[in-house]
Amino acid sequence: MKRLLRNTLRSSFVQRAVGFLAAEYLRLVWRTNKFTFDPPDVYGQVEPRIPAIFAFWHGQHFLTPFIKNKESYRAKVLISRHRDGEFNAIAVERLGIGTIRGSGDHGGAFHRKGGVGAFREMVQALQDNYNVALTADVPKRARIVGLGIIMLARESGRPIMPFAMATSRFIRLKNWDRTTINLPFGRGALVGIKEINVPPDADAATMEALRQELEETLNEATRRAYAQLGRPEPDHA
């Protein structure tokens, strides 16, 4: 039975169907939640700095394609090569976002998971005036920023724009990243606090300090987004 289910989920027809349904569901959520922005002129502040690296947490990512509010903005998002990533890739491409397949983890599985190629593709995308979006934390280490995104900023010379999106109505799963499924017909908040720049000559100590700063900034943005909605932040421990 498990093998049958696995083979079914690997079917291109099933993956396309699930990706299509996921994209249309997210459109519904976006259109039926009234969003506020913090700061109110967040787009005015960000636009002069693009192309940029947009960073967010695992498990809080489903609505992130909708930060692209103009057709002229070009964006690509890093999505893993894992089977589950196929559904996500189909969904975000339907929502008008390009995909880069590979891992943002710079640990021991970096080469095996296609990290080298994905890293180069992200650098090239930024050079080609695409915004690049990716989770700052890596699988199984929720809310701990990996060095990959810091290395990308150092190599590309582009700023990191940390942000958080939340809705007043949601379902929280009990998995490693406490995935939050946003629900329609509520209120939403998008919070972006500040940009983080990594000097091209940043040494290990500087990169670690900036990694910690990004971690703290994302945690504060997430906390603030839920606070504005009058909801406690979902537990990620």
XYZ file of C-alpha atoms in Angstrom:
237
model
C 0.000 0.000 0.000
C 2.823 2.427 0.867
C 4.534 1.698 -2.443
C 1.271 2.285 -4.331
C 0.776 5.609 -2.563
C 4.380 6.621 -3.247
C 4.077 5.753 -6.929
C 0.793 7.616 -7.178
C 2.323 10.741 -5.661
C 5.201 10.504 -8.122
C 2.796 10.439 -11.063
C 3.230 13.567 -13.178
C -0.552 13.815 -13.577
C -1.110 13.760 -9.806
C 1.699 16.227 -9.190
C 0.309 18.652 -11.774
C -3.202 18.313 -10.349
C -2.064 18.908 -6.771
C 0.131 21.830 -7.816
C -2.752 23.404 -9.766
C -5.187 23.029 -6.860
C -2.634 24.380 -4.383
C -2.014 27.477 -6.514
C -5.713 28.225 -6.900
C -6.326 27.694 -3.197
C -3.556 30.162 -2.352
C -5.083 32.708 -4.726
C -8.322 32.363 -2.779
C -6.512 32.872 0.510
C -4.678 35.936 -0.779
C -7.798 37.540 -2.243
C -9.985 36.956 0.810
C -7.564 38.183 3.478
C -7.191 41.932 3.950
C -3.466 42.578 4.317
C -1.697 45.373 6.135
C 1.938 46.257 5.500
C 4.633 47.154 8.013
C 6.091 49.595 7.227
C 3.192 50.982 5.154
C 5.597 52.021 2.369
C 7.493 48.724 2.369
C 7.327 48.423 -1.426
C 8.636 51.940 -1.871
C 11.595 51.103 0.336
C 12.365 47.791 -1.338
C 11.924 48.702 -5.001
C 15.122 50.789 -5.337
C 17.122 47.851 -3.927
C 15.991 45.129 -6.310
C 17.110 42.664 -7.490
C 17.292 41.401 -3.945
C 17.367 38.187 -1.940
C 14.042 37.692 -0.150
C 14.291 35.543 2.980
C 11.576 33.878 5.045
C 11.136 30.899 7.366
C 10.222 27.352 6.451
C 6.626 26.632 7.346
C 5.591 30.274 6.918
C 6.096 30.350 3.166
C 2.856 29.543 1.355
C 1.783 33.117 0.597
C 5.231 34.444 -0.271
C 4.657 34.321 -4.081
C 2.184 37.171 -3.647
C 4.813 39.684 -2.585
C 5.327 40.051 -6.337
C 2.758 42.795 -6.930
C 3.889 43.973 -10.374
C 4.293 42.017 -13.599
C 7.559 43.871 -14.181
C 9.076 42.234 -11.083
C 10.886 39.063 -12.064
C 11.478 36.448 -9.404
C 12.747 32.928 -8.885
C 12.429 30.777 -5.787
C 14.685 27.981 -4.555
C 12.789 24.685 -4.188
C 14.271 21.364 -3.145
C 14.550 18.366 -5.463
C 12.608 16.268 -2.961
C 9.366 14.673 -4.165
C 7.330 17.164 -2.129
C 9.149 19.948 -3.935
C 7.453 18.995 -7.209
C 4.063 20.095 -5.920
C 5.518 23.374 -4.686
C 7.330 24.007 -7.974
C 4.195 23.472 -10.052
C 2.183 25.731 -7.754
C 4.613 28.655 -7.703
C 5.190 28.499 -11.458
C 1.427 28.757 -11.945
C 1.572 31.838 -9.708
C 4.123 33.449 -12.014
C 7.349 32.684 -10.138
C 10.310 30.901 -11.712
C 11.999 28.019 -9.924
C 15.551 26.974 -9.124
C 15.802 23.374 -8.001
C 18.309 22.359 -5.355
C 19.223 22.719 -1.700
C 20.128 25.817 0.265
C 21.892 23.646 2.856
C 25.672 24.097 2.873
C 26.188 21.041 5.046
C 27.377 17.587 4.103
C 24.513 16.993 1.645
C 25.239 20.179 -0.337
C 26.629 18.406 -3.407
C 24.227 15.445 -3.292
C 21.153 17.677 -3.166
C 22.211 19.868 -6.084
C 23.344 22.746 -3.918
C 26.332 23.772 -6.044
C 24.331 24.112 -9.231
C 21.470 25.863 -7.461
C 23.864 28.340 -5.826
C 25.377 29.248 -9.191
C 21.925 29.576 -10.731
C 20.816 31.937 -7.957
C 23.895 34.128 -8.440
C 23.225 34.227 -12.193
C 19.544 35.014 -11.657
C 20.442 38.022 -9.510
C 22.896 39.177 -12.180
C 20.074 38.855 -14.710
C 17.889 41.187 -12.604
C 15.708 38.508 -11.047
C 14.781 38.663 -7.394
C 15.610 35.407 -5.628
C 13.509 34.052 -2.774
C 14.442 31.244 -0.407
C 13.930 29.961 3.096
C 16.702 31.107 5.396
C 16.605 27.948 7.507
C 17.355 24.484 6.142
C 15.382 21.232 6.599
C 15.149 19.794 10.090
C 16.682 22.934 11.659
C 13.706 25.268 11.946
C 14.367 28.926 12.715
C 18.150 28.521 12.505
C 19.572 30.490 9.588
C 22.020 28.555 7.448
C 25.144 30.117 6.001
C 23.977 29.491 2.426
C 21.932 32.671 2.173
C 24.765 34.721 3.706
C 27.185 33.268 1.155
C 24.736 34.106 -1.646
C 24.573 37.744 -0.537
C 28.362 37.959 -0.277
C 28.886 36.426 -3.715
C 26.171 38.391 -5.510
C 26.527 41.726 -3.730
C 22.746 41.948 -3.389
C 20.910 42.803 -0.142
C 18.907 40.309 1.896
C 15.323 41.409 2.531
C 13.899 39.413 5.471
C 10.125 39.396 5.782
C 7.216 37.522 7.324
C 3.634 36.960 6.198
C 0.854 35.742 8.469
C -2.926 35.390 8.473
C -5.341 35.578 11.368
C -6.832 32.200 10.436
C -4.553 29.201 9.985
C -3.963 25.531 10.689
C -0.634 24.527 12.233
C 0.854 21.110 11.515
C 2.938 19.162 14.024
C 5.939 18.607 11.774
C 9.537 19.781 12.102
C 8.889 23.340 10.891
C 5.349 23.666 12.299
C 3.996 24.317 8.802
C 1.272 26.942 8.874
C -1.542 26.520 6.345
C -3.165 29.889 5.804
C -6.965 29.968 5.641
C -9.242 32.321 3.668
C -11.622 35.013 4.897
C -9.520 36.728 7.526
C -6.825 39.353 7.923
C -3.180 39.260 6.965
C 0.057 41.063 7.750
C 3.301 41.465 5.845
C 6.254 42.713 7.879
C 9.690 43.682 6.628
C 11.983 45.280 9.177
C 15.297 46.043 7.502
C 17.731 44.886 4.852
C 20.949 43.043 5.608
C 24.051 43.550 3.490
C 27.046 41.210 3.399
C 30.375 42.791 2.378
C 32.200 41.026 -0.480
C 35.232 40.561 1.769
C 33.265 39.299 4.795
C 35.307 36.825 6.843
C 33.936 33.907 8.854
C 33.330 36.007 11.963
C 31.469 38.710 10.038
C 29.350 36.134 8.235
C 28.410 34.466 11.512
C 27.422 37.806 13.021
C 25.250 38.593 9.998
C 23.754 35.096 10.118
C 22.677 35.732 13.701
C 21.338 39.178 12.777
C 19.229 37.668 9.996
C 17.918 35.025 12.399
C 16.924 37.645 14.950
C 15.348 39.857 12.289
C 13.221 37.046 10.869
C 12.076 36.010 14.338
C 11.110 39.594 15.162
C 9.299 40.061 11.835
C 7.338 36.854 12.385
C 6.478 37.784 15.971
C 5.361 41.241 14.869
C 3.212 39.895 12.020
C 1.230 37.625 14.335
C 1.003 40.318 17.013
C -0.578 42.726 14.539
C -3.264 40.114 13.900
C -3.883 39.545 17.600
C -2.729 35.956 17.360
C 0.070 34.228 19.271
C 2.904 33.153 17.020
C 2.707 29.404 16.236
C 5.066 27.410 18.430
C 8.076 26.228 16.433
C 9.910 24.404 19.215
